[in-house]
Coordinates of N, CA and C and ligand atoms in Angstrom, one line a residue:
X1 N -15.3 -15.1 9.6 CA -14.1 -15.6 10.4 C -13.0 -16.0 9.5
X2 N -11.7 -15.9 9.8 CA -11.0 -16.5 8.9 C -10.6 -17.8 8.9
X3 N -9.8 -18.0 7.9 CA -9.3 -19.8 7.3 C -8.3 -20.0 8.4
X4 N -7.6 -21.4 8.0 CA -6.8 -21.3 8.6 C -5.2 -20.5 8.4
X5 N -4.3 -20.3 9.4 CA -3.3 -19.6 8.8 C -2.2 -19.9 8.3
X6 N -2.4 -19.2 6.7 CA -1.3 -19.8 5.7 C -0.8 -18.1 5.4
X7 N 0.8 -18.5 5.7 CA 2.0 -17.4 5.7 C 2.7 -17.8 4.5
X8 N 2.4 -16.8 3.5 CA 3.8 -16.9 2.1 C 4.7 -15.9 2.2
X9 N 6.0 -16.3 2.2 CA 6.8 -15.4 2.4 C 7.6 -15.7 1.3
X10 N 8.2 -14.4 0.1 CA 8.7 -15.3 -0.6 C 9.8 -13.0 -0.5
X11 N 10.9 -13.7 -1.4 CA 11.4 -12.1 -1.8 C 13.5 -12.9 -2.0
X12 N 14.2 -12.4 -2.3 CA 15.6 -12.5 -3.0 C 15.8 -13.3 -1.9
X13 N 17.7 -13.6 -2.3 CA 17.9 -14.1 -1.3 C 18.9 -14.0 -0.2
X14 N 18.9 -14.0 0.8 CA 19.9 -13.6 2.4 C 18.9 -12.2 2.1
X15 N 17.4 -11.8 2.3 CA 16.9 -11.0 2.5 C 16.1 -11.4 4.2
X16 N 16.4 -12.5 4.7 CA 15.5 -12.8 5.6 C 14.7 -13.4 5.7
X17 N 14.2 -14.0 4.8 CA 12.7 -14.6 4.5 C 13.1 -16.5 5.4
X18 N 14.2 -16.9 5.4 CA 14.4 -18.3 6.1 C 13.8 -18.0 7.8
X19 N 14.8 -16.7 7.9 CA 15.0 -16.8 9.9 C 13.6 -15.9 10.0
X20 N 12.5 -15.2 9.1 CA 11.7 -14.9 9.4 C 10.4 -16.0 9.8
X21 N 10.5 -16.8 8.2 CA 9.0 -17.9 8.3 C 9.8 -18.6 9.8
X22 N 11.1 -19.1 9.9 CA 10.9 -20.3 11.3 C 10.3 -19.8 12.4
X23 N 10.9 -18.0 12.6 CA 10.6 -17.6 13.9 C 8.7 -17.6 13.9
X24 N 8.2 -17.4 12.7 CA 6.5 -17.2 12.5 C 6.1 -18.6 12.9
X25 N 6.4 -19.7 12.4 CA 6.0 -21.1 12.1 C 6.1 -21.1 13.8
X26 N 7.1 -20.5 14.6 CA 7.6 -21.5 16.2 C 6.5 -20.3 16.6
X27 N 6.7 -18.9 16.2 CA 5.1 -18.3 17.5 C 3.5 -18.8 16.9
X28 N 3.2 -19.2 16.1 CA 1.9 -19.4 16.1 C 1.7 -21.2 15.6
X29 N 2.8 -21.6 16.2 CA 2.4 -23.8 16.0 C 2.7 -23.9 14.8
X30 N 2.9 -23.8 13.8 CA 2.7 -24.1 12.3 C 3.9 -24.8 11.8
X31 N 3.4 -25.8 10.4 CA 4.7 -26.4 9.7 C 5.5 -25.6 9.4
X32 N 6.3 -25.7 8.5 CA 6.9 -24.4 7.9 C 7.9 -25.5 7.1
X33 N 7.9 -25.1 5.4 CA 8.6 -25.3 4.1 C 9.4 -24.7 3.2
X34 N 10.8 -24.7 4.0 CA 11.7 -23.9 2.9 C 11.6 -24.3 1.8
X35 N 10.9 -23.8 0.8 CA 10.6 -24.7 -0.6 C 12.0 -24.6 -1.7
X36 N 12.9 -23.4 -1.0 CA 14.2 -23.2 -1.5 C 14.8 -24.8 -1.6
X37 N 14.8 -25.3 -0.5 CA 15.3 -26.5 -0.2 C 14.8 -27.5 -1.7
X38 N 13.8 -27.8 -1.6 CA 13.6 -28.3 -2.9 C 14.4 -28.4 -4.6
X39 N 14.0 -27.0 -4.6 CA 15.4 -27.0 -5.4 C 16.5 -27.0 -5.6
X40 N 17.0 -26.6 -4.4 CA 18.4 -27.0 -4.1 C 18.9 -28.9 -4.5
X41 N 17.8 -29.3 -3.4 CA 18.4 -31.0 -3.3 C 17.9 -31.3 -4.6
X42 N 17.4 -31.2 -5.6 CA 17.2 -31.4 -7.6 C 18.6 -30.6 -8.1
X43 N 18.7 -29.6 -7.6 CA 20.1 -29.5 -8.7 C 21.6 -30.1 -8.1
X44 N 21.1 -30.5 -6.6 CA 22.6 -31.2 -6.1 C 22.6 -32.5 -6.6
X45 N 21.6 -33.1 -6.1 CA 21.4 -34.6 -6.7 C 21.8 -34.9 -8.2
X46 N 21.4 -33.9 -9.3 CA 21.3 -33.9 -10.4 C 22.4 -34.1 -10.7
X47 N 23.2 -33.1 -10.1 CA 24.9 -32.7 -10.3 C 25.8 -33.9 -10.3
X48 N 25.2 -34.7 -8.7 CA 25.9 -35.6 -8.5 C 26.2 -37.0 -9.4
X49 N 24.4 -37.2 -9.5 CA 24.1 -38.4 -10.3 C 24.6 -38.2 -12.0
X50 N 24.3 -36.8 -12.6 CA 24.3 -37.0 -13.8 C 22.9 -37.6 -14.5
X51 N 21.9 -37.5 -13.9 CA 20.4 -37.7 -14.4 C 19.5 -36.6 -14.7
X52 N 18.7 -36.4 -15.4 CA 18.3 -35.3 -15.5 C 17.6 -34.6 -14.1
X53 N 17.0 -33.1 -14.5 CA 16.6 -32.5 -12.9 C 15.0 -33.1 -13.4
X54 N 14.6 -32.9 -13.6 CA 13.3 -33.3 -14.0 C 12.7 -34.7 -13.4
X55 N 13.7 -35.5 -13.1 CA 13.7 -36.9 -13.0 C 13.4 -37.0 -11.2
X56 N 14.8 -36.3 -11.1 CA 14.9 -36.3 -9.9 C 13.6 -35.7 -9.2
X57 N 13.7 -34.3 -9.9 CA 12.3 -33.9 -8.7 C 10.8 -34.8 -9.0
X58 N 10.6 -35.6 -9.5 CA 9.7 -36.4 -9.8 C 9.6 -37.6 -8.7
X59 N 11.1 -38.1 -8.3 CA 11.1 -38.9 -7.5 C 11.7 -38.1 -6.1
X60 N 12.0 -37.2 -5.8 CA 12.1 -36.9 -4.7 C 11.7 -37.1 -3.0
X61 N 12.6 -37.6 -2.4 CA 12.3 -37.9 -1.0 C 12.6 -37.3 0.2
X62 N 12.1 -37.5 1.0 CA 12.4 -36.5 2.1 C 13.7 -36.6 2.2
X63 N 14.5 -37.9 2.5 CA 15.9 -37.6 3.1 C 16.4 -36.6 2.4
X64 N 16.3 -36.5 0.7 CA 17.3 -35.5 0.4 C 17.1 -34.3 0.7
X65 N 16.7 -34.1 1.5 CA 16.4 -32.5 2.1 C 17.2 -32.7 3.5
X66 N 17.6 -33.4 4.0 CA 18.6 -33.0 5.1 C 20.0 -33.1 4.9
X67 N 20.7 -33.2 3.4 CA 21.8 -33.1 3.2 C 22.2 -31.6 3.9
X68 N 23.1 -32.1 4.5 CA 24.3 -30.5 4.8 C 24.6 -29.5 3.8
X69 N 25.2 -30.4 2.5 CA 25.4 -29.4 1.7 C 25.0 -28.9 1.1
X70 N 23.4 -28.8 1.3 CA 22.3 -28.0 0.7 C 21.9 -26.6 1.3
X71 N 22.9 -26.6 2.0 CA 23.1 -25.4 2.6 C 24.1 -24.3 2.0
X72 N 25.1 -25.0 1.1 CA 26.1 -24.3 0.6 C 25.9 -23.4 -0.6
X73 N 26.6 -22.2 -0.7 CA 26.0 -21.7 -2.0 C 26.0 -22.2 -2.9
X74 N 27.0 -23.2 -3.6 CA 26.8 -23.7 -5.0 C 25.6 -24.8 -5.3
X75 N 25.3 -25.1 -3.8 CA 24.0 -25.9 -4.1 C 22.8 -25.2 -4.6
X76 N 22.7 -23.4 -3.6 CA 21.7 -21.9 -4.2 C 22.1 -22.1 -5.6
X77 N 23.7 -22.1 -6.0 CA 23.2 -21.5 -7.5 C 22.5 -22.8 -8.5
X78 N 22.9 -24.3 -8.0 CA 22.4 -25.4 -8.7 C 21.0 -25.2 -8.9
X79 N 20.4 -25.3 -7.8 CA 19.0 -24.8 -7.5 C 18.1 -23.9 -8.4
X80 N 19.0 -22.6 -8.3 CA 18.0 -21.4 -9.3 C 18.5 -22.1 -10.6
X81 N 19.3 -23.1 -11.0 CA 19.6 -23.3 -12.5 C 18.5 -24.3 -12.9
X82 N 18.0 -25.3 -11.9 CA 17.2 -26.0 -12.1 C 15.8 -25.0 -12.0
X83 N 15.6 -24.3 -11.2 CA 14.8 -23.4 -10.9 C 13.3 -23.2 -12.3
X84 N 14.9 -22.9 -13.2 CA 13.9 -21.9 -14.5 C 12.8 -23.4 -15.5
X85 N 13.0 -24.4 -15.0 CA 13.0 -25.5 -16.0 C 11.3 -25.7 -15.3
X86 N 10.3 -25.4 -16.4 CA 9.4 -25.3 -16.1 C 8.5 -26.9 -15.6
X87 N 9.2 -27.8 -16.2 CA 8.8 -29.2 -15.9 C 9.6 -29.7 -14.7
X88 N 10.5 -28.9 -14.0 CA 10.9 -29.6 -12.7 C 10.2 -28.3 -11.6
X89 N 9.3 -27.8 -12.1 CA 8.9 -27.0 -11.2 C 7.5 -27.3 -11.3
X90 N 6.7 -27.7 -11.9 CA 5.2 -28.3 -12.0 C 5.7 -29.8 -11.2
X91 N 6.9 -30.6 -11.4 CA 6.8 -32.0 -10.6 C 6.8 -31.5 -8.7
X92 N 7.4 -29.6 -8.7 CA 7.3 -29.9 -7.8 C 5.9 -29.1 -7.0
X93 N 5.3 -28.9 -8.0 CA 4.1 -28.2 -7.5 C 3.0 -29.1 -6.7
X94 N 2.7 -29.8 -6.7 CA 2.1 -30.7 -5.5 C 2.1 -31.2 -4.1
X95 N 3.2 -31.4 -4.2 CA 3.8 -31.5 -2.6 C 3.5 -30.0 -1.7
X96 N 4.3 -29.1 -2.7 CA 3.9 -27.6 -2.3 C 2.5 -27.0 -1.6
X97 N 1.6 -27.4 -2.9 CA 0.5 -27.0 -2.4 C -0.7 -27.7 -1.2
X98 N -0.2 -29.2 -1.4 CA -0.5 -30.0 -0.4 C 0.0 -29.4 1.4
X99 N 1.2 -29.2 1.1 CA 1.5 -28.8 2.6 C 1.5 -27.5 2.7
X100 N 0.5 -26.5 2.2 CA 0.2 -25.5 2.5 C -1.4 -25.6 2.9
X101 N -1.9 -26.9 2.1 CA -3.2 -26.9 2.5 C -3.5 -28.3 3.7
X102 N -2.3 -28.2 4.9 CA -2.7 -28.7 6.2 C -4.2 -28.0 6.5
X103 N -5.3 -28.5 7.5 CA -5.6 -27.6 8.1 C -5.3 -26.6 8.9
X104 N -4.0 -27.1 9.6 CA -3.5 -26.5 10.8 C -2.9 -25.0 10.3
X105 N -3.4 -24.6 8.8 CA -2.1 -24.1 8.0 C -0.8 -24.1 8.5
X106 N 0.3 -23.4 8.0 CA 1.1 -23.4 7.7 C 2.3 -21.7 6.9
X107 N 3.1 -21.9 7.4 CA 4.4 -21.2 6.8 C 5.3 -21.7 5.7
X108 N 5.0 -21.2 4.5 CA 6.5 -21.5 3.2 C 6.7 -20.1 2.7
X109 N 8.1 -20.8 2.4 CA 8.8 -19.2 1.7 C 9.5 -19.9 0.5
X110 N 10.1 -18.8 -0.2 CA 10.8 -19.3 -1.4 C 10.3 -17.6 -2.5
X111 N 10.0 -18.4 -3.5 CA 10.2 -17.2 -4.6 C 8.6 -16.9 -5.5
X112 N 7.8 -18.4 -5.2 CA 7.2 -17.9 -6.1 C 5.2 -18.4 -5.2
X113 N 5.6 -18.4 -3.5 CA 4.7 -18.6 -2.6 C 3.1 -17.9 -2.6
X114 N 3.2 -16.9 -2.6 CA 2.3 -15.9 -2.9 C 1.8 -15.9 -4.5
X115 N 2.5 -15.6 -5.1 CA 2.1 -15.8 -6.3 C 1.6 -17.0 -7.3
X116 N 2.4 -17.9 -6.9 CA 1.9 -19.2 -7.7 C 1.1 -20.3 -7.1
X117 N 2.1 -20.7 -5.4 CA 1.5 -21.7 -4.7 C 0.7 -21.2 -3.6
X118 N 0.3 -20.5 -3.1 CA -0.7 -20.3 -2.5 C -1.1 -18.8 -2.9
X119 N -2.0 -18.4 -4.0 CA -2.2 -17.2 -4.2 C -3.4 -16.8 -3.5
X120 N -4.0 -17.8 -2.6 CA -5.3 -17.5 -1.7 C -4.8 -17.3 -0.2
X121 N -3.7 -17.4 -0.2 CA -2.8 -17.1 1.3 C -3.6 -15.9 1.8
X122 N -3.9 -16.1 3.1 CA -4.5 -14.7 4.1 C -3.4 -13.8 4.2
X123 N -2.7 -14.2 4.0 CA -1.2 -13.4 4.6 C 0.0 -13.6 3.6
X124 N 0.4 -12.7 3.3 CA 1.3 -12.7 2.2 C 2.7 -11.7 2.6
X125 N 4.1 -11.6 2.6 CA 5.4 -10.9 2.8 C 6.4 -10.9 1.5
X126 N 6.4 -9.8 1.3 CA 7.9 -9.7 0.2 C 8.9 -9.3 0.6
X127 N 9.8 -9.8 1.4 CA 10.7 -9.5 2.2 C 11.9 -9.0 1.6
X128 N 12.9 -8.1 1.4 CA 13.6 -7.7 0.6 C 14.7 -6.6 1.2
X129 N 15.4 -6.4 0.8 CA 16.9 -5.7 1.7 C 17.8 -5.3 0.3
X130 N 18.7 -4.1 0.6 CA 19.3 -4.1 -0.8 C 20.6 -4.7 -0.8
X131 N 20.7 -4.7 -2.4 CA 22.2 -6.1 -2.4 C 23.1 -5.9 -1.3
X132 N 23.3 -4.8 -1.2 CA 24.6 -4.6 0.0 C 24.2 -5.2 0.9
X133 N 22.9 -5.3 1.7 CA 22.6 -5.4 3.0 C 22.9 -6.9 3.3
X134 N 22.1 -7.7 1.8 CA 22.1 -8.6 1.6 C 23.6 -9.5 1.2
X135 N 24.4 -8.8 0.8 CA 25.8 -9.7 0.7 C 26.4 -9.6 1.6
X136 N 26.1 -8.4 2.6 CA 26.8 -8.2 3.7 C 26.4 -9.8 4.6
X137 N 24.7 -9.6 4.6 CA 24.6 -11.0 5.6 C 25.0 -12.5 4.8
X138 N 25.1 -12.3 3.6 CA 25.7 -13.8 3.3 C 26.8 -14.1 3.6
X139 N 28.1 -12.9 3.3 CA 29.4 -13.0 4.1 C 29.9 -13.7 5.2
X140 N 29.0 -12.8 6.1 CA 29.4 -13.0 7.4 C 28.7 -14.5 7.4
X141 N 27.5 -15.3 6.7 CA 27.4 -16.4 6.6 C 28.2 -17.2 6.4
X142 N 28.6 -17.3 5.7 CA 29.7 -18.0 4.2 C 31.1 -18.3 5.7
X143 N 31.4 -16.6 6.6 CA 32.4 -16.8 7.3 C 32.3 -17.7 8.1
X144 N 30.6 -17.7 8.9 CA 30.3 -18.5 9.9 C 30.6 -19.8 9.8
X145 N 30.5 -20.4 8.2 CA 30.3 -21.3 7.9 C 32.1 -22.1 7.6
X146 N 33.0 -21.1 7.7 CA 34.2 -21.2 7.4 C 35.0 -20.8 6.1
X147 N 33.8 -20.9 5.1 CA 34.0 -20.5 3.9 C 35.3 -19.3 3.8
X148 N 36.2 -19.1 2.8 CA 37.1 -18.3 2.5 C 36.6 -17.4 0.9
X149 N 36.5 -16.3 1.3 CA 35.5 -15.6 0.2 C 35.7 -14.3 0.3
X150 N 35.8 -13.1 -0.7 CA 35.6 -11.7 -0.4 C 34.0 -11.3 -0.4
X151 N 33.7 -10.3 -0.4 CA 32.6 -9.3 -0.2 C 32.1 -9.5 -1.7
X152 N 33.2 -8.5 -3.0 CA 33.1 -8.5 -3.7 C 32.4 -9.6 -4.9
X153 N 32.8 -10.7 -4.3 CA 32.7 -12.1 -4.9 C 31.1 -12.1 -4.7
X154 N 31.1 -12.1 -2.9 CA 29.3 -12.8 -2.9 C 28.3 -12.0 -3.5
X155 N 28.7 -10.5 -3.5 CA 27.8 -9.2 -4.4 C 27.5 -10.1 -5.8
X156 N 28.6 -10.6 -6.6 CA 28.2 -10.4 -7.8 C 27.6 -12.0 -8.1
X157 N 28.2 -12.8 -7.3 CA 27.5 -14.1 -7.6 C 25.5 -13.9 -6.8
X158 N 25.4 -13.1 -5.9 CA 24.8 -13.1 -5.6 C 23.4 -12.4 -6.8
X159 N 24.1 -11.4 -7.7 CA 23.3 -10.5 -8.5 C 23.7 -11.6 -9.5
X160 N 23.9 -12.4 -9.7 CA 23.6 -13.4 -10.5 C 22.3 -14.3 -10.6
X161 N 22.7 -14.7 -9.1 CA 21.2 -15.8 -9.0 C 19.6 -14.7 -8.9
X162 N 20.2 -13.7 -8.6 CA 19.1 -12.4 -8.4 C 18.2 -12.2 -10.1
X163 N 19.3 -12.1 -10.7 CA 19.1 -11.7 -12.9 C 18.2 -13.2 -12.9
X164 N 18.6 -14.3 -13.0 CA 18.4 -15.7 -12.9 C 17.2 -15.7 -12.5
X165 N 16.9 -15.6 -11.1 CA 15.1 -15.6 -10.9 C 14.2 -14.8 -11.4
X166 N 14.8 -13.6 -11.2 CA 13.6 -12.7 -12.0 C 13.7 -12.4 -13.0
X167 N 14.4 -13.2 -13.8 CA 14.0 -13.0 -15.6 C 13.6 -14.3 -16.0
X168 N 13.5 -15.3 -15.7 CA 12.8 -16.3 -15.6 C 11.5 -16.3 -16.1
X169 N 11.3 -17.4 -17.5 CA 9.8 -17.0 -17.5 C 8.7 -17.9 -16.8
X170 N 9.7 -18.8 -16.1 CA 8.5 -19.8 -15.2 C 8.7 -19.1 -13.9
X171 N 7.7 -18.9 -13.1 CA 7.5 -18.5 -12.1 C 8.5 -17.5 -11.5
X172 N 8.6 -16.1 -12.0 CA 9.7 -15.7 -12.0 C 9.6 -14.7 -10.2
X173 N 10.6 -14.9 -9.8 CA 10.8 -13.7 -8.1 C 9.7 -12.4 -8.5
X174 N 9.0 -12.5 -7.8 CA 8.1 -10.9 -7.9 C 6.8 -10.9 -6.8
X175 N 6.7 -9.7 -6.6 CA 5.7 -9.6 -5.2 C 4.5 -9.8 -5.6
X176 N 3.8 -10.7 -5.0 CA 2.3 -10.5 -5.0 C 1.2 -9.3 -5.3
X177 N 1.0 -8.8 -5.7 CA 0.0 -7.6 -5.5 C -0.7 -7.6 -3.9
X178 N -0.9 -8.2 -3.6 CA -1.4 -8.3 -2.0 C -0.5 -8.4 -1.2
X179 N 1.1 -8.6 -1.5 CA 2.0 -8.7 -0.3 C 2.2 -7.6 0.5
X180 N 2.8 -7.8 1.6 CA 3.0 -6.8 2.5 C 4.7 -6.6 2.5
X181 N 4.9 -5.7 2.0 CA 6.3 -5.4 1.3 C 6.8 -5.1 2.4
X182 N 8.2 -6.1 3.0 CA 9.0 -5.8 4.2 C 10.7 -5.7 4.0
X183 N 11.2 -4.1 3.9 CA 12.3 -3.8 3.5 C 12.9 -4.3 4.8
X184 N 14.1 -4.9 5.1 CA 15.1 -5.4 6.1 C 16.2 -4.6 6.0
X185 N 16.8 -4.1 5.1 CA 18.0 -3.3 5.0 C 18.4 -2.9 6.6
X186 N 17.6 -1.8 6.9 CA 17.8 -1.0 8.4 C 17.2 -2.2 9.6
X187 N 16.3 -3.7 9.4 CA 16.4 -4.0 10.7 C 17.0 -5.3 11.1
X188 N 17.1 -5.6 12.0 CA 17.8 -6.7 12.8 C 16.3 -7.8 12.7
X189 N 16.9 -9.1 13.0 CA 15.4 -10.1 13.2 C 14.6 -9.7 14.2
X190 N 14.5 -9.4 14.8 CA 13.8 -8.8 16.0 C 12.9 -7.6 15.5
X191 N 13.1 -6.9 14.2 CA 12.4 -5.7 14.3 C 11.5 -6.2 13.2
X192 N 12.1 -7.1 12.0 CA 11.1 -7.8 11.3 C 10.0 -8.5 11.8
X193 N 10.3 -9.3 12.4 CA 9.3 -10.4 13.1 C 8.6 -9.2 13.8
X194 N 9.0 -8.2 14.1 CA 7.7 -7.4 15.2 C 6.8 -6.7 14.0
X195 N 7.9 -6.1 12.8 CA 6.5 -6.0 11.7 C 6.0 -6.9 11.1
X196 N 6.1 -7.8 11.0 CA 5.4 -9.1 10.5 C 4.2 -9.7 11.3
X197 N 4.6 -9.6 12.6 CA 3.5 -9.9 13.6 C 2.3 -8.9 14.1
X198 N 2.7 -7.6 13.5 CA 1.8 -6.7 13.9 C 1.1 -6.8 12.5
X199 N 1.2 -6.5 11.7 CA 0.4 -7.1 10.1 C -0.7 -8.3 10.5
X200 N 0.4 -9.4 10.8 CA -0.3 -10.7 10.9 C -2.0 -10.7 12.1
X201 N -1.5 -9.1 12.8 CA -2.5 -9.4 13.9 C -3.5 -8.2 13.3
X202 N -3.4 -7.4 12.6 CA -4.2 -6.3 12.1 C -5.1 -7.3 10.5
X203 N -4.6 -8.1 10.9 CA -5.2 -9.1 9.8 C -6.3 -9.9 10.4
X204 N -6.3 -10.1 12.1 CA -7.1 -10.8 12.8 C -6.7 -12.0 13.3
X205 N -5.5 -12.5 13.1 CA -4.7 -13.7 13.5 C -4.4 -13.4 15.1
X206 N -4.3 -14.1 15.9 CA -3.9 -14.2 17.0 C -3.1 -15.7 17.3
X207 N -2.3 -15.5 17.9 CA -1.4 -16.9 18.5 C -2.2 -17.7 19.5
X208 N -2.4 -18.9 19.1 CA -3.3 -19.7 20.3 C -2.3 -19.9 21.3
X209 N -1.0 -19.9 21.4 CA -0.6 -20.4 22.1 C -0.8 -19.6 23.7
X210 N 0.0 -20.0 24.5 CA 0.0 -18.8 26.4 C 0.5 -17.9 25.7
Ligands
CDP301 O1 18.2 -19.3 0.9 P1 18.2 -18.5 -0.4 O2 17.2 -17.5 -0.5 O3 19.6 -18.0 -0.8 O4 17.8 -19.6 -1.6 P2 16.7 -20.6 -1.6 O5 15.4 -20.0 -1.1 O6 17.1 -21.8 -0.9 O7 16.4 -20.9 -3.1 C1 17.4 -21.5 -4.0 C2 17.0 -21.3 -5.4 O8 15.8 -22.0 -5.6 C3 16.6 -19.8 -5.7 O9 17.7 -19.1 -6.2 C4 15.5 -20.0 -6.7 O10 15.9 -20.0 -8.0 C5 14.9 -21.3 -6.5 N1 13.5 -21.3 -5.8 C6 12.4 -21.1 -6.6 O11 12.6 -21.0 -7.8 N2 11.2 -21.1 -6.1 C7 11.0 -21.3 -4.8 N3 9.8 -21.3 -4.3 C8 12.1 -21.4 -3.9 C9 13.4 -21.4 -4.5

């Protein structure tokens, strides 16, 4: 029989991997930990205070994960800068692996899910889209968001934070060997979540819910 179900979804970023884990976490009951978040609120905080990141993520508290502006890209790029520092990434290794090992399991995404923090995950996703696809959806984010920005801009800031994770020698962006590699380029949320759930069920998972 299987464990309980633990979903790692990890792959670049505006590849889908946020609006994928929530929509998984709300069909089958589960937590769900943008672990992106994490590092984001250590390099905003850091920024702010002027203290090291190391410090911060050591003391980290929930509230700082519902700042607004952790949503903003320069908090993404604060984040991956804190990211590479192998001592603010072990302070945050615990928490991580704790809330993957609810019973009830659980949904997290981020970069290094599959591979580092839960590498016994039943279920594993490398979600991924190519840069265009992917600056195209940050754009029209950035617009949603009111932001004033070209195309060209978020491409290259974006292939920035991209070089940045995956040359990293702490826990660097890269797929699991067991992931289930899901290109998004060509689909809408709707066609992801339907390959992700048909995986999830050829795996033997079924939704307790009606
Ligand atoms: O939402 P987006 O994919 O743009 O970024 P995020 O998932 O919020 O992650 C922000 C930054 O945190 C990334 O660029 C990574 O450098 C870092 N990160 C990480 O190193 N490991 C994780 N598990 C999650 C995020």
């Amino acid at each position: 029989m299987n464990g309980p179900l633990v979903i790692a979804i990890d792959g670049p970023s505006a590849a889908g991997k946020g609006t994928l884990a929530r929509r998984l976490a709300a069909h089958f009951g589960l937590p769900h930990l943008d672990t992106g978040l994490l590092y984001r609120a250590v390099g905003l905080k850091s920024l702010r205070s002027g203290r090291p990141p190391v410090e911060i993520a050591a003391s980290l508290e929930a509230s700082d994960l519902s700042d607004p502006e952790l949503r903003t890209d320069s908090a993404g790029q604060q984040g991956s800068k804190v990211a590479v520092m192998l001592e603010v990434r072990d302070k945050l290794l615990n928490f991580q692996k704790k809330f993957a090992s609810q019973s009830s399991g659980a949904v997290l995404d981020g970069r290094d899910i599959g591979t580092v923090i839960c590498p016994d995950a039943p279920v594993k996703f490398f979600v991924t889209a190519s840069p265009e696809a992917r600056a195209e959806r940050r754009y029209q984010e950035l617009r949603e968001q009111g932001v004033d920005t070209i195309k060209p801009r978020v491409l290259a800031e974006m292939a920035e934070r991209d070089r940045r994770d995956s040359e990293r020698a702490a826990a660097p962006l890269k797929a699991a060997p067991d992931a289930f590699l899901l290109d998004t380029s060509d689909m809408d949320a709707d066609a992801a979540f339907a390959a992700a759930l048909a995986f999830i069920t050829r795996k033997g998972f079924r939704s307790s819910g009606p």
